[in-house]
Amino acid sequence: MRCPFCGSDETQVKDSRPAEDGASVRRRRECSACGGRFTTFERVQLRELVVIKNTGKRAPFDRDKLMRSILIALRKREFEPERVEQMVSGIVRRLEATGESEIESKKVGEMVMEGLAKLDDVAYVRYASVYKNFREAKDFEQFLGGMDEAERE
């Protein structure tokens, strides 16, 4: 593993332990060259996933990009980082379990919406505003009206 501070390839694992309910391994590392310490995570990857964008363009699935988009929706909100990590891991596992190597971005967006709806209402609306491309205030009104109806049912 290359050191993120000096770029040296000479790093040592100082501690390893399970993380994310056993779905990954957390490793504490130390660089022999500069003495810097950092953490890495090792996860099982069942297959290489490719996301098909709405434009038809294909891009490799990026777990970190998924996490960043969720954290943007949760900005300035109180949340438990472990629950967000579990949500992202769950989405990735569900995508890999489909057996498909190519996934439409719409499917990923729907899974994120589903997860955020259970996690935080404000983050859910924030994500929806970008995902569904809201243009005017009435778009928010219609979406929130639909949420109210779903809660009543």
XYZ file of N, CA, C and O in Angstrom:
612
model
N 0.861 -1.176 0.000
C 0.000 0.000 0.000
C 0.900 1.230 0.000
O 1.805 1.333 0.827
N 0.628 2.151 -0.870
C 1.421 3.382 -0.990
C 1.007 4.387 0.095
O -0.173 4.576 0.366
N 1.999 5.022 0.691
C 1.762 6.031 1.742
C 1.100 7.265 1.123
O 1.597 7.800 0.131
N -0.001 7.742 1.709
C -0.669 8.929 1.154
C 0.099 10.224 1.444
O -0.172 11.252 0.838
N 1.086 10.173 2.333
C 1.836 11.373 2.710
C 3.090 11.570 1.861
O 3.325 12.648 1.345
N 3.889 10.492 1.711
C 5.156 10.633 0.983
C 5.211 9.798 -0.290
O 6.133 9.949 -1.086
N 4.253 8.878 -0.483
C 4.213 8.063 -1.693
C 5.068 6.812 -1.647
O 5.145 6.080 -2.626
N 5.680 6.542 -0.524
C 6.533 5.363 -0.392
C 5.704 4.079 -0.431
O 4.580 4.035 0.048
N 6.304 3.020 -0.990
C 5.642 1.711 -1.024
C 5.928 0.901 0.239
O 5.386 -0.186 0.407
N 6.780 1.397 1.099
C 7.200 0.679 2.301
C 6.284 1.023 3.473
O 6.589 1.910 4.266
N 5.154 0.337 3.567
C 4.249 0.541 4.699
C 4.021 -0.790 5.397
O 4.105 -1.849 4.773
N 3.731 -0.720 6.689
C 3.506 -1.921 7.482
C 2.130 -1.860 8.128
O 1.704 -0.792 8.588
N 1.478 -3.010 8.211
C 0.200 -3.115 8.897
C 0.484 -3.228 10.387
O 1.232 -4.101 10.819
N -0.082 -2.331 11.179
C 0.121 -2.337 12.630
C -1.039 -3.001 13.363
O -0.864 -3.549 14.437
N -2.244 -2.937 12.761
C -3.423 -3.500 13.414
C -4.469 -3.806 12.358
O -4.670 -3.026 11.427
N -5.132 -4.945 12.472
C -6.238 -5.318 11.579
C -7.415 -5.749 12.425
O -7.237 -6.436 13.427
N -8.603 -5.344 12.010
C -9.812 -5.784 12.704
C -11.001 -5.712 11.754
O -10.990 -4.928 10.807
N -12.018 -6.527 12.035
C -13.216 -6.485 11.180
C -13.921 -5.136 11.321
O -13.881 -4.510 12.384
N -14.564 -4.718 10.254
C -15.347 -3.477 10.262
C -16.646 -3.728 9.517
O -16.788 -4.723 8.798
N -17.599 -2.815 9.678
C -18.888 -2.890 8.973
C -19.550 -4.248 9.148
O -19.931 -4.898 8.178
N -19.672 -4.682 10.367
C -20.312 -5.965 10.669
C -19.652 -7.129 9.937
O -20.317 -8.051 9.460
N -18.335 -7.083 9.813
C -17.602 -8.183 9.179
C -17.551 -8.117 7.667
O -16.984 -9.007 7.037
N -18.111 -7.074 7.064
C -18.133 -6.968 5.604
C -16.819 -6.422 5.048
O -16.598 -6.452 3.851
N -15.950 -5.906 5.928
C -14.665 -5.388 5.477
C -13.647 -5.534 6.606
O -13.987 -5.886 7.732
N -12.390 -5.262 6.260
C -11.311 -5.309 7.239
C -10.691 -3.919 7.319
O -10.368 -3.319 6.288
N -10.564 -3.421 8.535
C -9.944 -2.117 8.775
C -8.493 -2.381 9.154
O -8.209 -3.172 10.038
N -7.566 -1.723 8.446
C -6.148 -1.908 8.734
C -5.511 -0.572 9.084
O -5.670 0.403 8.348
N -4.790 -0.537 10.193
C -4.004 0.629 10.598
C -2.607 0.402 10.060
O -2.009 -0.649 10.296
N -2.063 1.354 9.311
C -0.755 1.191 8.677
C 0.186 2.312 9.096
O -0.254 3.395 9.455
N 1.476 2.013 9.005
C 2.509 3.008 9.291
C 3.533 2.971 8.170
O 3.953 1.895 7.733
N 3.941 4.162 7.717
C 4.929 4.280 6.657
C 6.327 4.183 7.263
O 6.650 4.902 8.210
N 7.158 3.303 6.713
C 8.537 3.142 7.190
C 9.398 4.346 6.828
O 10.350 4.670 7.540
N 9.059 5.028 5.741
C 9.872 6.145 5.267
C 9.635 7.431 6.069
O 10.577 8.051 6.550
N 8.353 7.810 6.239
C 8.068 9.102 6.887
C 7.450 8.960 8.274
O 7.301 9.946 8.992
N 7.048 7.754 8.645
C 6.446 7.541 9.961
C 4.963 7.886 10.023
O 4.347 7.784 11.077
N 4.369 8.279 8.905
C 2.948 8.631 8.871
C 2.069 7.417 9.124
O 2.395 6.291 8.742
N 0.950 7.637 9.803
C -0.011 6.559 10.074
C -1.304 6.854 9.326
O -1.737 7.998 9.257
N -1.912 5.796 8.790
C -3.168 5.954 8.061
C -3.962 4.663 8.137
O -3.442 3.616 8.522
N -5.245 4.752 7.782
C -6.156 3.618 7.846
C -6.613 3.244 6.446
O -6.900 4.124 5.630
N -6.686 1.943 6.185
C -7.236 1.459 4.922
C -8.359 0.476 5.226
O -8.419 -0.077 6.326
N -9.248 0.297 4.260
C -10.342 -0.664 4.382
C -10.259 -1.624 3.208
O -10.046 -1.210 2.073
N -10.447 -2.888 3.496
C -10.443 -3.920 2.473
C -11.837 -4.525 2.414
O -12.365 -4.962 3.428
N -12.454 -4.508 1.213
C -13.814 -5.025 1.036
C -13.828 -6.082 -0.058
O -13.053 -6.020 -0.995
N -14.766 -6.978 0.034
C -14.960 -7.976 -1.006
C -15.664 -7.308 -2.176
O -16.633 -6.568 -1.997
N -15.168 -7.557 -3.365
C -15.817 -7.040 -4.565
C -16.176 -8.237 -5.424
O -15.301 -8.950 -5.920
N -17.470 -8.489 -5.575
C -17.925 -9.661 -6.308
C -17.720 -9.524 -7.811
O -17.410 -10.486 -8.487
N -17.918 -8.330 -8.333
C -17.745 -8.109 -9.768
C -17.542 -6.617 -10.009
O -17.882 -5.794 -9.189
N -16.976 -6.331 -11.168
C -16.803 -4.937 -11.581
C -18.162 -4.427 -12.064
O -18.754 -5.002 -12.974
N -18.640 -3.386 -11.443
C -19.927 -2.810 -11.834
C -19.708 -1.590 -12.720
O -18.783 -0.809 -12.498
N -20.578 -1.443 -13.705
C -20.553 -0.296 -14.604
C -21.912 0.374 -14.516
O -22.948 -0.289 -14.589
N -21.902 1.694 -14.356
C -23.143 2.460 -14.273
C -23.437 3.052 -15.646
O -22.568 3.652 -16.270
N -24.679 2.844 -16.099
C -25.121 3.417 -17.372
C -25.883 4.698 -17.035
O -26.936 4.663 -16.416
N -25.298 5.822 -17.437
C -25.900 7.130 -17.156
C -27.127 7.340 -18.047
O -27.346 6.621 -19.019
N -27.917 8.374 -17.721
C -29.106 8.696 -18.515
C -28.758 9.048 -19.954
O -29.571 8.869 -20.861
N -27.543 9.558 -20.163
C -27.105 9.939 -21.511
C -26.647 8.730 -22.319
O -26.348 8.864 -23.498
N -26.563 7.559 -21.665
C -26.081 6.360 -22.335
C -24.607 6.110 -22.088
O -24.084 5.039 -22.394
N -23.925 7.093 -21.526
C -22.499 6.958 -21.222
C -22.313 5.944 -20.101
O -23.132 5.849 -19.193
N -21.225 5.190 -20.167
C -20.919 4.186 -19.153
C -19.733 4.662 -18.319
O -18.774 5.197 -18.852
N -19.815 4.408 -17.010
C -18.732 4.780 -16.102
C -18.590 3.688 -15.047
O -19.584 3.082 -14.640
N -17.377 3.423 -14.591
C -17.209 2.427 -13.533
C -17.923 2.877 -12.258
O -17.927 4.071 -11.943
N -18.538 1.929 -11.571
C -19.199 2.245 -10.315
C -18.139 2.678 -9.314
O -17.091 2.062 -9.189
N -18.432 3.765 -8.591
C -17.492 4.319 -7.617
C -18.191 4.437 -6.266
O -19.039 5.300 -6.070
N -17.824 3.548 -5.345
C -18.427 3.529 -4.012
C -18.213 4.858 -3.293
O -19.096 5.355 -2.606
N -17.019 5.435 -3.462
C -16.715 6.700 -2.799
C -17.596 7.838 -3.331
O -18.020 8.710 -2.581
N -17.887 7.820 -4.624
C -18.762 8.837 -5.210
C -20.178 8.703 -4.645
O -20.829 9.696 -4.333
N -20.624 7.460 -4.484
C -21.932 7.206 -3.877
C -21.962 7.768 -2.454
O -22.900 8.468 -2.073
N -20.922 7.486 -1.685
C -20.840 7.973 -0.308
C -20.834 9.503 -0.278
O -21.543 10.113 0.526
N -20.057 10.132 -1.166
C -19.992 11.603 -1.192
C -21.358 12.216 -1.488
O -21.751 13.205 -0.865
N -22.104 11.636 -2.422
C -23.409 12.202 -2.772
C -24.382 12.094 -1.594
O -25.175 13.004 -1.353
N -24.288 11.018 -0.851
C -25.146 10.852 0.330
C -24.739 11.833 1.416
O -25.592 12.465 2.057
N -23.434 12.006 1.615
C -22.961 12.944 2.643
C -23.306 14.389 2.298
O -23.557 15.191 3.193
N -23.355 14.708 1.014
C -23.780 16.056 0.607
C -25.234 16.276 1.013
O -25.595 17.331 1.528
N -26.076 15.279 0.786
C -27.492 15.391 1.167
C -27.638 15.515 2.686
O -28.562 16.159 3.169
N -26.719 14.903 3.423
C -26.789 14.910 4.895
C -26.041 16.086 5.527
O -26.002 16.194 6.746
N -25.464 16.951 4.710
C -24.671 18.069 5.227
C -25.484 18.899 6.222
O -26.646 19.206 6.003
N -24.848 19.202 7.339
C -25.431 19.999 8.434
C -26.619 19.318 9.107
O -27.452 19.960 9.722
N -26.701 18.005 8.957
C -27.727 17.206 9.619
C -27.034 16.289 10.615
O -25.891 15.881 10.396
N -27.724 15.971 11.708
C -27.158 15.022 12.660
C -27.462 13.610 12.161
O -28.601 13.296 11.834
N -26.427 12.784 12.107
C -26.604 11.401 11.673
C -25.475 10.567 12.254
O -24.448 11.085 12.667
N -25.713 9.269 12.275
C -24.702 8.334 12.758
C -23.903 7.832 11.556
O -24.469 7.203 10.655
N -22.598 8.103 11.518
C -21.783 7.654 10.377
C -21.875 6.145 10.122
O -21.827 5.713 8.970
N -22.057 5.366 11.178
C -22.159 3.914 11.011
C -23.390 3.540 10.195
O -23.344 2.623 9.378
N -24.487 4.261 10.423
C -25.715 3.960 9.669
C -25.545 4.305 8.197
O -26.057 3.602 7.323
N -24.822 5.385 7.907
C -24.583 5.763 6.513
C -23.690 4.716 5.857
O -23.947 4.289 4.724
N -22.657 4.279 6.564
C -21.758 3.248 6.041
C -22.529 1.954 5.779
O -22.339 1.305 4.744
N -23.422 1.594 6.687
C -24.240 0.394 6.495
C -25.157 0.548 5.286
O -25.360 -0.398 4.523
N -25.713 1.752 5.116
C -26.593 2.001 3.985
C -25.830 1.848 2.667
O -26.291 1.169 1.739
N -24.648 2.449 2.584
C -23.849 2.367 1.360
C -23.438 0.921 1.093
O -23.554 0.432 -0.033
N -22.983 0.216 2.133
C -22.590 -1.187 1.966
C -23.777 -2.029 1.505
O -23.630 -2.907 0.656
N -24.958 -1.737 2.054
C -26.166 -2.453 1.646
C -26.512 -2.216 0.193
O -26.876 -3.148 -0.539
N -26.376 -0.979 -0.255
C -26.657 -0.646 -1.654
C -25.675 -1.384 -2.563
O -26.072 -1.992 -3.564
N -24.396 -1.360 -2.205
C -23.384 -2.030 -3.028
C -23.655 -3.528 -3.079
O -23.607 -4.139 -4.154
N -23.972 -4.131 -1.936
C -24.261 -5.570 -1.915
C -25.472 -5.902 -2.777
O -25.486 -6.891 -3.509
N -26.524 -5.063 -2.696
C -27.714 -5.307 -3.506
C -27.404 -5.188 -4.995
O -27.901 -5.967 -5.810
N -26.574 -4.212 -5.358
C -26.203 -4.051 -6.769
C -25.400 -5.247 -7.261
O -25.632 -5.749 -8.363
N -24.464 -5.713 -6.436
C -23.656 -6.863 -6.830
C -24.501 -8.137 -6.883
O -24.262 -9.008 -7.718
N -25.492 -8.231 -6.012
C -26.332 -9.429 -5.945
C -27.293 -9.550 -7.125
O -27.839 -10.623 -7.361
N -27.491 -8.471 -7.873
C -28.390 -8.549 -9.024
C -27.853 -9.490 -10.095
O -28.619 -9.979 -10.914
N -26.543 -9.704 -10.085
C -25.940 -10.557 -11.103
C -25.620 -9.806 -12.381
O -25.017 -10.350 -13.293
N -26.018 -8.559 -12.449
C -25.761 -7.731 -13.624
C -24.439 -6.993 -13.439
O -24.142 -6.530 -12.344
N -23.670 -6.857 -14.492
C -22.439 -6.073 -14.387
C -22.683 -4.623 -14.788
O -21.895 -3.748 -14.459
N -23.802 -4.372 -15.494
C -24.165 -3.005 -15.884
C -25.472 -2.630 -15.199
O -26.460 -3.355 -15.299
N -25.440 -1.502 -14.520
C -26.606 -1.040 -13.754
C -26.961 0.367 -14.203
O -26.069 1.214 -14.366
N -28.234 0.631 -14.393
C -28.676 1.973 -14.763
C -28.559 2.895 -13.566
O -28.848 2.505 -12.431
N -28.157 4.128 -13.813
C -27.998 5.100 -12.730
C -29.331 5.327 -12.006
O -29.352 5.602 -10.804
N -30.423 5.154 -12.737
C -31.754 5.309 -12.144
C -31.961 4.322 -10.992
O -32.510 4.672 -9.949
N -31.492 3.099 -11.177
C -31.638 2.074 -10.143
C -30.834 2.445 -8.896
O -31.309 2.293 -7.772
N -29.615 2.953 -9.099
C -28.780 3.382 -7.969
C -29.468 4.538 -7.246
O -29.567 4.541 -6.020
N -29.973 5.496 -7.999
C -30.665 6.647 -7.402
C -31.873 6.233 -6.586
O -32.118 6.771 -5.506
N -32.628 5.272 -7.085
C -33.807 4.801 -6.342
C -33.405 4.128 -5.032
O -34.062 4.307 -4.010
N -32.305 3.377 -5.067
C -31.831 2.731 -3.837
C -31.375 3.770 -2.815
O -31.614 3.618 -1.618
N -30.723 4.818 -3.290
C -30.280 5.891 -2.383
C -31.496 6.596 -1.797
O -31.543 6.859 -0.588
N -32.481 6.889 -2.629
C -33.707 7.547 -2.152
C -34.377 6.694 -1.070
O -34.793 7.207 -0.038
N -34.458 5.401 -1.311
C -35.073 4.478 -0.357
C -34.318 4.500 0.975
O -34.924 4.554 2.044
N -32.993 4.478 0.909
C -32.181 4.497 2.125
C -32.281 5.808 2.870
O -32.398 5.830 4.099
N -32.240 6.927 2.144
C -32.330 8.239 2.793
C -33.706 8.480 3.403
O -33.823 9.156 4.421
N -34.740 7.925 2.797
C -36.092 8.083 3.345
C -36.168 7.487 4.748
O -36.870 8.015 5.621
N -35.429 6.407 4.977
C -35.420 5.771 6.299
C -34.463 6.475 7.265
O -34.623 6.371 8.469
N -33.488 7.188 6.717
C -32.441 7.787 7.534
C -32.762 9.209 7.973
O -32.640 9.542 9.153
N -33.174 10.079 7.040
C -33.386 11.498 7.348
C -34.275 12.131 6.284
O -33.926 12.126 5.102
N -35.410 12.693 6.711
C -36.374 13.283 5.768
C -35.794 14.459 4.985
O -36.043 14.603 3.787
N -35.022 15.312 5.654
C -34.467 16.485 4.978
C -33.448 16.059 3.918
O -33.463 16.563 2.793
N -32.589 15.119 4.268
C -31.607 14.619 3.301
C -32.315 13.959 2.124
O -31.879 14.080 0.971
N -33.410 13.270 2.413
C -34.204 12.621 1.381
C -34.724 13.651 0.374
O -34.601 13.487 -0.837
N -35.248 14.764 0.871
C -35.775 15.818 -0.004
C -34.638 16.499 -0.762
O -34.760 16.788 -1.951
N -33.520 16.745 -0.085
C -32.364 17.352 -0.757
C -31.899 16.478 -1.923
O -31.652 16.967 -3.027
N -31.746 15.186 -1.658
C -31.279 14.272 -2.706
C -32.299 14.220 -3.845
O -31.930 14.256 -5.021
N -33.572 14.161 -3.478
C -34.635 14.103 -4.485
C -34.626 15.343 -5.373
O -34.877 15.250 -6.582
N -34.316 16.504 -4.794
C -34.326 17.738 -5.579
C -33.284 17.701 -6.696
O -33.513 18.238 -7.774
N -32.171 17.047 -6.451
C -31.141 16.916 -7.479
C -31.470 15.737 -8.391
O -31.438 15.848 -9.617
N -31.812 14.601 -7.787
C -32.089 13.375 -8.537
C -33.256 13.564 -9.511
O -33.210 13.129 -10.653
N -34.305 14.227 -9.040
C -35.484 14.421 -9.885
C -35.449 15.753 -10.628
O -36.410 16.131 -11.287
N -34.333 16.492 -10.468
C -34.095 17.720 -11.220
C -35.184 18.769 -11.002
O -35.776 19.275 -11.962
N -35.458 19.110 -9.743
C -36.457 20.132 -9.430
C -36.005 21.463 -10.025
O -34.845 21.842 -9.920
N -36.940 22.179 -10.630
C -36.643 23.471 -11.256
C -37.298 24.649 -10.530
O -36.786 25.745 -10.539
N -38.466 24.388 -9.929
C -39.233 25.475 -9.309
C -39.722 25.040 -7.935
O -39.715 23.850 -7.609
N -40.203 25.997 -7.165
C -40.717 25.712 -5.825
C -41.889 24.734 -5.878
O -42.050 23.897 -4.986
N -42.696 24.814 -6.933
C -43.855 23.917 -7.031
C -43.426 22.458 -7.150
O -44.163 21.562 -6.743
N -42.214 22.211 -7.689
C -41.707 20.838 -7.758
C -41.535 20.275 -6.350
O -41.853 19.121 -6.093
N -41.039 21.117 -5.443
C -40.894 20.705 -4.043
C -42.266 20.458 -3.421
O -42.463 19.488 -2.699
N -43.191 21.358 -3.688
C -44.544 21.222 -3.134
C -45.181 19.901 -3.567
O -45.768 19.196 -2.756
N -45.081 19.587 -4.850
C -45.672 18.347 -5.357
C -45.000 17.126 -4.728
O -45.671 16.173 -4.340
N -43.684 17.173 -4.606
C -42.954 16.050 -4.022
C -43.330 15.871 -2.551
O -43.607 14.762 -2.110
N -43.356 16.971 -1.813
C -43.703 16.897 -0.391
C -45.159 16.488 -0.210
O -45.480 15.768 0.730
N -46.029 16.924 -1.109
C -47.427 16.477 -1.063
C -47.534 14.979 -1.245
O -48.306 14.301 -0.575
N -46.725 14.430 -2.139
C -46.694 12.987 -2.347
C -46.168 12.248 -1.139
O -46.619 11.158 -0.807
N -45.208 12.857 -0.427
C -44.687 12.242 0.798
C -45.771 12.171 1.865
O -45.912 11.171 2.544
N -46.529 13.278 1.994
C -47.593 13.318 2.992
C -48.633 12.240 2.718
O -49.101 11.566 3.636
N -49.002 12.059 1.457
C -49.993 11.042 1.098
C -49.467 9.642 1.407
O -50.201 8.796 1.908
N -48.190 9.400 1.135
C -47.604 8.087 1.398
C -47.585 7.788 2.892
O -47.802 6.659 3.307
N -47.341 8.827 3.719
C -47.317 8.626 5.178
C -48.712 8.333 5.706
O -48.876 7.586 6.645
N -49.740 8.938 5.098
C -51.124 8.727 5.561
C -51.598 7.316 5.239
O -52.457 6.794 5.903
N -51.057 6.699 4.197
C -51.520 5.372 3.764
C -50.968 4.279 4.577
O -50.488 3.986 5.441
